[in-house]
PDB file of C-alpha atoms and ligand atoms in Angstrom:
ATOM      1  CA  MET A   1     101.687  95.371 101.002  1.00 37.00           C
ATOM      2  CA  PRO A   2     105.532  96.177 101.693  1.00 38.00           C
ATOM      3  CA  GLU A   3     107.900  94.771  98.413  1.00 42.00           C
ATOM      4  CA  LEU A   4     109.699  91.627 100.240  1.00 44.00           C
ATOM      5  CA  GLU A   5     113.476  91.020  99.247  1.00 44.00           C
ATOM      6  CA  SER A   6     113.280  87.808  97.649  1.00 43.00           C
ATOM      7  CA  ALA A   7     115.693  85.801  96.488  1.00 42.00           C
ATOM      8  CA  PRO A   8     115.508  83.145  93.706  1.00 44.00           C
ATOM      9  CA  ASP A   9     114.492  79.379  94.975  1.00 62.00           C
ATOM     10  CA  GLY A  10     113.332  81.751  98.177  1.00 72.00           C
ATOM     11  CA  ASP A  11     115.250  79.904 101.664  1.00 94.00           C
ATOM     12  CA  PHE A  12     111.323  80.303 103.040  1.00 97.00           C
ATOM     13  CA  SER A  13     108.659  82.366 102.246  1.00 97.00           C
ATOM     14  CA  VAL A  14     106.312  84.740 103.678  1.00 98.00           C
ATOM     15  CA  ASN A  15     103.131  85.833 102.949  1.00 97.00           C
ATOM     16  CA  GLY A  16     103.776  83.557  99.488  1.00 96.00           C
ATOM     17  CA  ASN A  17     106.625  85.449  98.848  1.00 96.00           C
ATOM     18  CA  PRO A  18     109.910  83.539  98.468  1.00 96.00           C
ATOM     19  CA  VAL A  19     112.835  85.739 101.001  1.00 96.00           C
ATOM     20  CA  ASP A  20     116.642  84.856 101.530  1.00 95.00           C
ATOM     21  CA  ALA A  21     117.439  84.800 105.221  1.00 95.00           C
ATOM     22  CA  THR A  22     121.003  84.713 104.705  1.00 94.00           C
ATOM     23  CA  GLY A  23     122.462  86.243 107.071  1.00 95.00           C
ATOM     24  CA  HIS A  24     120.028  86.436 109.859  1.00 96.00           C
ATOM     25  CA  ASP A  25     119.296  82.301 110.669  1.00 94.00           C
ATOM     26  CA  GLY A  26     120.825  83.391 114.135  1.00 96.00           C
ATOM     27  CA  ARG A  27     117.345  86.603 114.450  1.00 97.00           C
ATOM     28  CA  PRO A  28     114.123  85.733 116.106  1.00 98.00           C
ATOM     29  CA  LEU A  29     111.608  85.843 113.203  1.00 98.00           C
ATOM     30  CA  VAL A  30     109.666  88.186 114.504  1.00 98.00           C
ATOM     31  CA  GLU A  31     113.271  89.976 114.356  1.00 98.00           C
ATOM     32  CA  PHE A  32     113.702  89.325 110.919  1.00 98.00           C
ATOM     33  CA  LEU A  33     110.126  90.015 109.764  1.00 98.00           C
ATOM     34  CA  ARG A  34     109.914  93.812 111.826  1.00 98.00           C
ATOM     35  CA  ASP A  35     113.574  94.997 110.838  1.00 98.00           C
ATOM     36  CA  VAL A  36     114.647  93.291 106.913  1.00 98.00           C
ATOM     37  CA  LEU A  37     110.915  92.629 105.467  1.00 98.00           C
ATOM     38  CA  ASN A  38     109.575  96.008 107.367  1.00 98.00           C
ATOM     39  CA  LEU A  39     106.061  94.184 107.909  1.00 98.00           C
ATOM     40  CA  THR A  40     105.900  96.000 111.115  1.00 98.00           C
ATOM     41  CA  GLY A  41     102.209  94.120 111.616  1.00 98.00           C
ATOM     42  CA  THR A  42     103.682  91.036 114.251  1.00 98.00           C
ATOM     43  CA  LYS A  43     104.062  92.801 117.468  1.00 98.00           C
ATOM     44  CA  ILE A  44     106.618  92.638 120.081  1.00 98.00           C
ATOM     45  CA  GLY A  45     105.183  91.771 123.382  1.00 98.00           C
ATOM     46  CA  CYS A  46     107.281  89.787 125.680  1.00 98.00           C
ATOM     47  CA  GLY A  47     110.011  88.525 123.416  1.00 97.00           C
ATOM     48  CA  ASN A  48     109.512  85.640 125.674  1.00 96.00           C
ATOM     49  CA  GLY A  49     106.879  83.103 124.062  1.00 97.00           C
ATOM     50  CA  GLU A  50     104.370  84.227 126.927  1.00 97.00           C
ATOM     51  CA  CYS A  51     101.666  87.273 125.699  1.00 98.00           C
ATOM     52  CA  GLY A  52     100.979  85.812 122.033  1.00 98.00           C
ATOM     53  CA  ALA A  53     101.939  89.272 120.395  1.00 98.00           C
ATOM     54  CA  CYS A  54     104.139  87.833 117.862  1.00 98.00           C
ATOM     55  CA  THR A  55     101.840  85.350 116.754  1.00 98.00           C
ATOM     56  CA  VAL A  56     102.943  83.608 113.189  1.00 98.00           C
ATOM     57  CA  LEU A  57     101.323  81.463 110.712  1.00 98.00           C
ATOM     58  CA  VAL A  58     104.294  78.509 109.966  1.00 98.00           C
ATOM     59  CA  ASP A  59     102.814  75.877 107.899  1.00 97.00           C
ATOM     60  CA  GLY A  60      99.247  76.376 108.724  1.00 96.00           C
ATOM     61  CA  ALA A  61     100.006  76.322 112.663  1.00 97.00           C
ATOM     62  CA  ALA A  62     100.039  79.354 114.754  1.00 98.00           C
ATOM     63  CA  MET A  63     103.387  79.463 116.674  1.00 98.00           C
ATOM     64  CA  CYS A  64     105.150  82.651 118.519  1.00 98.00           C
ATOM     65  CA  SER A  65     107.958  84.037 115.847  1.00 98.00           C
ATOM     66  CA  CYS A  66     109.885  85.476 119.169  1.00 98.00           C
ATOM     67  CA  ILE A  67     111.791  82.386 119.993  1.00 98.00           C
ATOM     68  CA  VAL A  68     112.201  80.831 116.384  1.00 97.00           C
ATOM     69  CA  THR A  69     114.988  81.757 114.448  1.00 97.00           C
ATOM     70  CA  ALA A  70     115.121  83.329 111.078  1.00 97.00           C
ATOM     71  CA  GLY A  71     117.290  80.521 109.805  1.00 96.00           C
ATOM     72  CA  SER A  72     114.711  77.482 111.183  1.00 96.00           C
ATOM     73  CA  MET A  73     112.047  78.422 108.848  1.00 97.00           C
ATOM     74  CA  ARG A  74     113.452  77.554 106.255  1.00 96.00           C
ATOM     75  CA  GLY A  75     111.301  75.020 103.445  1.00 96.00           C
ATOM     76  CA  SER A  76     108.821  76.564 105.490  1.00 97.00           C
ATOM     77  CA  ASP A  77     105.413  78.571 104.575  1.00 97.00           C
ATOM     78  CA  VAL A  78     105.254  81.177 107.024  1.00 98.00           C
ATOM     79  CA  MET A  79     102.008  83.666 107.156  1.00 98.00           C
ATOM     80  CA  THR A  80     102.019  86.793 108.807  1.00 98.00           C
ATOM     81  CA  VAL A  81      98.906  89.313 109.285  1.00 98.00           C
ATOM     82  CA  GLU A  82      99.265  91.495 106.440  1.00 98.00           C
ATOM     83  CA  GLY A  83      99.065  87.990 104.097  1.00 98.00           C
ATOM     84  CA  LEU A  84      95.366  88.245 105.503  1.00 98.00           C
ATOM     85  CA  ALA A  85      93.753  90.346 103.193  1.00 97.00           C
ATOM     86  CA  SER A  86      93.746  89.511  99.825  1.00 93.00           C
ATOM     87  CA  ASP A  87      93.139  92.350  97.358  1.00 92.00           C
ATOM     88  CA  GLY A  88      92.520  94.602  99.370  1.00 92.00           C
ATOM     89  CA  ARG A  89      89.137  93.289 100.761  1.00 97.00           C
ATOM     90  CA  LEU A  90      89.627  91.353 105.153  1.00 97.00           C
ATOM     91  CA  THR A  91      88.708  88.216 105.541  1.00 97.00           C
ATOM     92  CA  ALA A  92      85.311  87.074 107.737  1.00 97.00           C
ATOM     93  CA  LEU A  93      87.067  87.019 110.626  1.00 98.00           C
ATOM     94  CA  GLN A  94      89.075  90.664 109.665  1.00 98.00           C
ATOM     95  CA  GLU A  95      85.551  91.835 109.335  1.00 97.00           C
ATOM     96  CA  SER A  96      84.377  90.539 112.531  1.00 98.00           C
ATOM     97  CA  PHE A  97      86.711  91.709 114.678  1.00 98.00           C
ATOM     98  CA  MET A  98      86.249  95.889 113.121  1.00 97.00           C
ATOM     99  CA  ARG A  99      81.560  94.861 113.756  1.00 97.00           C
ATOM    100  CA  ASN A 100      82.553  93.208 117.342  1.00 97.00           C
ATOM    101  CA  GLY A 101      84.823  96.305 118.595  1.00 96.00           C
ATOM    102  CA  ALA A 102      87.299  92.753 119.743  1.00 97.00           C
ATOM    103  CA  LEU A 103      90.047  95.672 119.708  1.00 96.00           C
ATOM    104  CA  GLN A 104      91.300  98.894 121.428  1.00 96.00           C
ATOM    105  CA  CYS A 105      95.125  99.819 121.349  1.00 97.00           C
ATOM    106  CA  GLY A 106      95.100  96.659 118.685  1.00 97.00           C
ATOM    107  CA  PHE A 107      98.407  95.132 119.426  1.00 98.00           C
ATOM    108  CA  CYS A 108      97.594  91.913 120.439  1.00 98.00           C
ATOM    109  CA  THR A 109      94.816  91.501 117.548  1.00 98.00           C
ATOM    110  CA  PRO A 110      98.011  90.438 114.844  1.00 98.00           C
ATOM    111  CA  GLY A 111      98.494  87.602 117.014  1.00 98.00           C
ATOM    112  CA  MET A 112      94.636  86.975 117.817  1.00 98.00           C
ATOM    113  CA  LEU A 113      93.847  87.186 114.057  1.00 98.00           C
ATOM    114  CA  MET A 114      96.818  84.871 113.529  1.00 98.00           C
ATOM    115  CA  SER A 115      95.652  82.673 116.435  1.00 98.00           C
ATOM    116  CA  ALA A 116      91.660  82.184 115.482  1.00 98.00           C
ATOM    117  CA  THR A 117      92.779  81.909 111.862  1.00 98.00           C
ATOM    118  CA  GLU A 118      94.833  78.871 112.528  1.00 98.00           C
ATOM    119  CA  LEU A 119      91.971  77.342 115.097  1.00 98.00           C
ATOM    120  CA  LEU A 120      88.423  78.150 112.276  1.00 98.00           C
ATOM    121  CA  LEU A 121      90.712  76.360 109.778  1.00 97.00           C
ATOM    122  CA  ARG A 122      91.208  73.099 111.874  1.00 97.00           C
ATOM    123  CA  ASN A 123      87.514  73.950 113.398  1.00 97.00           C
ATOM    124  CA  PRO A 124      85.512  75.918 111.117  1.00 97.00           C
ATOM    125  CA  ASN A 125      82.436  75.743 114.443  1.00 96.00           C
ATOM    126  CA  PRO A 126      84.205  75.843 117.762  1.00 98.00           C
ATOM    127  CA  THR A 127      82.120  75.908 120.896  1.00 97.00           C
ATOM    128  CA  ARG A 128      82.747  79.288 123.229  1.00 97.00           C
ATOM    129  CA  GLN A 129      84.923  76.886 124.863  1.00 98.00           C
ATOM    130  CA  GLU A 130      86.994  75.682 122.561  1.00 98.00           C
ATOM    131  CA  ILE A 131      87.428  79.446 121.589  1.00 98.00           C
ATOM    132  CA  VAL A 132      88.838  80.196 125.001  1.00 98.00           C
ATOM    133  CA  HIS A 133      90.486  77.135 125.107  1.00 98.00           C
ATOM    134  CA  PHE A 134      92.350  77.496 122.135  1.00 98.00           C
ATOM    135  CA  MET A 135      93.734  81.502 122.352  1.00 98.00           C
ATOM    136  CA  ASN A 136      94.880  80.450 126.117  1.00 97.00           C
ATOM    137  CA  GLY A 137      98.143  81.568 124.785  1.00 97.00           C
ATOM    138  CA  ASN A 138      97.757  85.199 123.347  1.00 98.00           C
ATOM    139  CA  VAL A 139      97.637  87.889 125.880  1.00 98.00           C
ATOM    140  CA  CYS A 140      94.463  91.190 125.590  1.00 97.00           C
ATOM    141  CA  ARG A 141      95.613  93.926 128.311  1.00 95.00           C
ATOM    142  CA  CYS A 142      92.712  96.092 127.441  1.00 95.00           C
ATOM    143  CA  THR A 143      89.411  94.107 126.233  1.00 86.00           C
ATOM    144  CA  GLY A 144      88.536  91.948 128.820  1.00 89.00           C
ATOM    145  CA  TYR A 145      88.488  88.944 125.719  1.00 96.00           C
ATOM    146  CA  ALA A 146      84.258  89.518 125.123  1.00 97.00           C
ATOM    147  CA  GLN A 147      84.664  90.900 122.236  1.00 97.00           C
ATOM    148  CA  ILE A 148      87.245  88.869 121.252  1.00 98.00           C
ATOM    149  CA  VAL A 149      85.466  85.706 121.679  1.00 98.00           C
ATOM    150  CA  GLU A 150      82.623  86.896 120.128  1.00 98.00           C
ATOM    151  CA  ALA A 151      84.281  87.693 117.081  1.00 98.00           C
ATOM    152  CA  ILE A 152      85.452  84.419 116.575  1.00 98.00           C
ATOM    153  CA  GLU A 153      82.066  83.528 117.342  1.00 98.00           C
ATOM    154  CA  GLU A 154      80.515  85.464 114.824  1.00 98.00           C
ATOM    155  CA  ALA A 155      83.795  84.373 112.363  1.00 98.00           C
ATOM    156  CA  ALA A 156      82.614  80.612 112.639  1.00 97.00           C
ATOM    157  CA  ARG A 157      78.821  82.117 112.203  1.00 93.00           C
ATOM    158  CA  HIS A 158      79.253  83.637 109.088  1.00 83.00           C
ATOM    159  CA  GLY A 159      82.038  81.670 107.835  1.00 71.00           C
TER     160      GLY A 159
HETATM  161  S1  FES B   1     106.454  88.763 121.895  1.00 89.03           S
HETATM  162 FE1  FES B   1     106.329  86.632 121.445  1.00 89.03          FE
HETATM  163  S2  FES B   1     105.105  85.861 123.031  1.00 89.03           S
HETATM  164 FE2  FES B   1     105.283  87.884 123.689  1.00 89.03          FE
HETATM  165  S1  FES B   2      93.763  95.218 122.824  1.00 89.03           S
HETATM  166 FE1  FES B   2      94.765  96.298 124.167  1.00 89.03          FE
HETATM  167  S2  FES B   2      96.493  94.397 124.312  1.00 89.03           S
HETATM  168 FE2  FES B   2      94.577  93.703 122.958  1.00 89.03          FE
END
């Protein structure tokens, strides 16, 4: 993981690391993540809250990082796709995406993974319908969604 800009007390945390957002209060969070912290896993699609490519977890809840400012994150714990794997090991969900071919260009994948991570935290055994409903805000231009839903189902089965 890239080294993060850090402050002794930090304005908020990103993937467990304190960050200083001084001077960036009004910037969209996704720009702060990508341009200041160099965490480029989070993508910018529409920039408008409509595609989910920029999804991160804020205190465990999936959120579009293009429509919130860095300054509004004070006191929060932000997790990006870079924060999922630990000690070089992918999560079961990430492994399942790979096994099921749940990506083509991969542009939507970080956002998909973050939304699905929240879903499985809240509901470890979602039905297919619950998965489709929960993932409704994440758009994929490539896969047709079937493999994405299957990957999430399989990750839930093998938890
Ligand atoms: S880039 Fe944020 S929702 Fe599309
Ligand atoms: S894999 Fe290309 S947009 Fe989803």
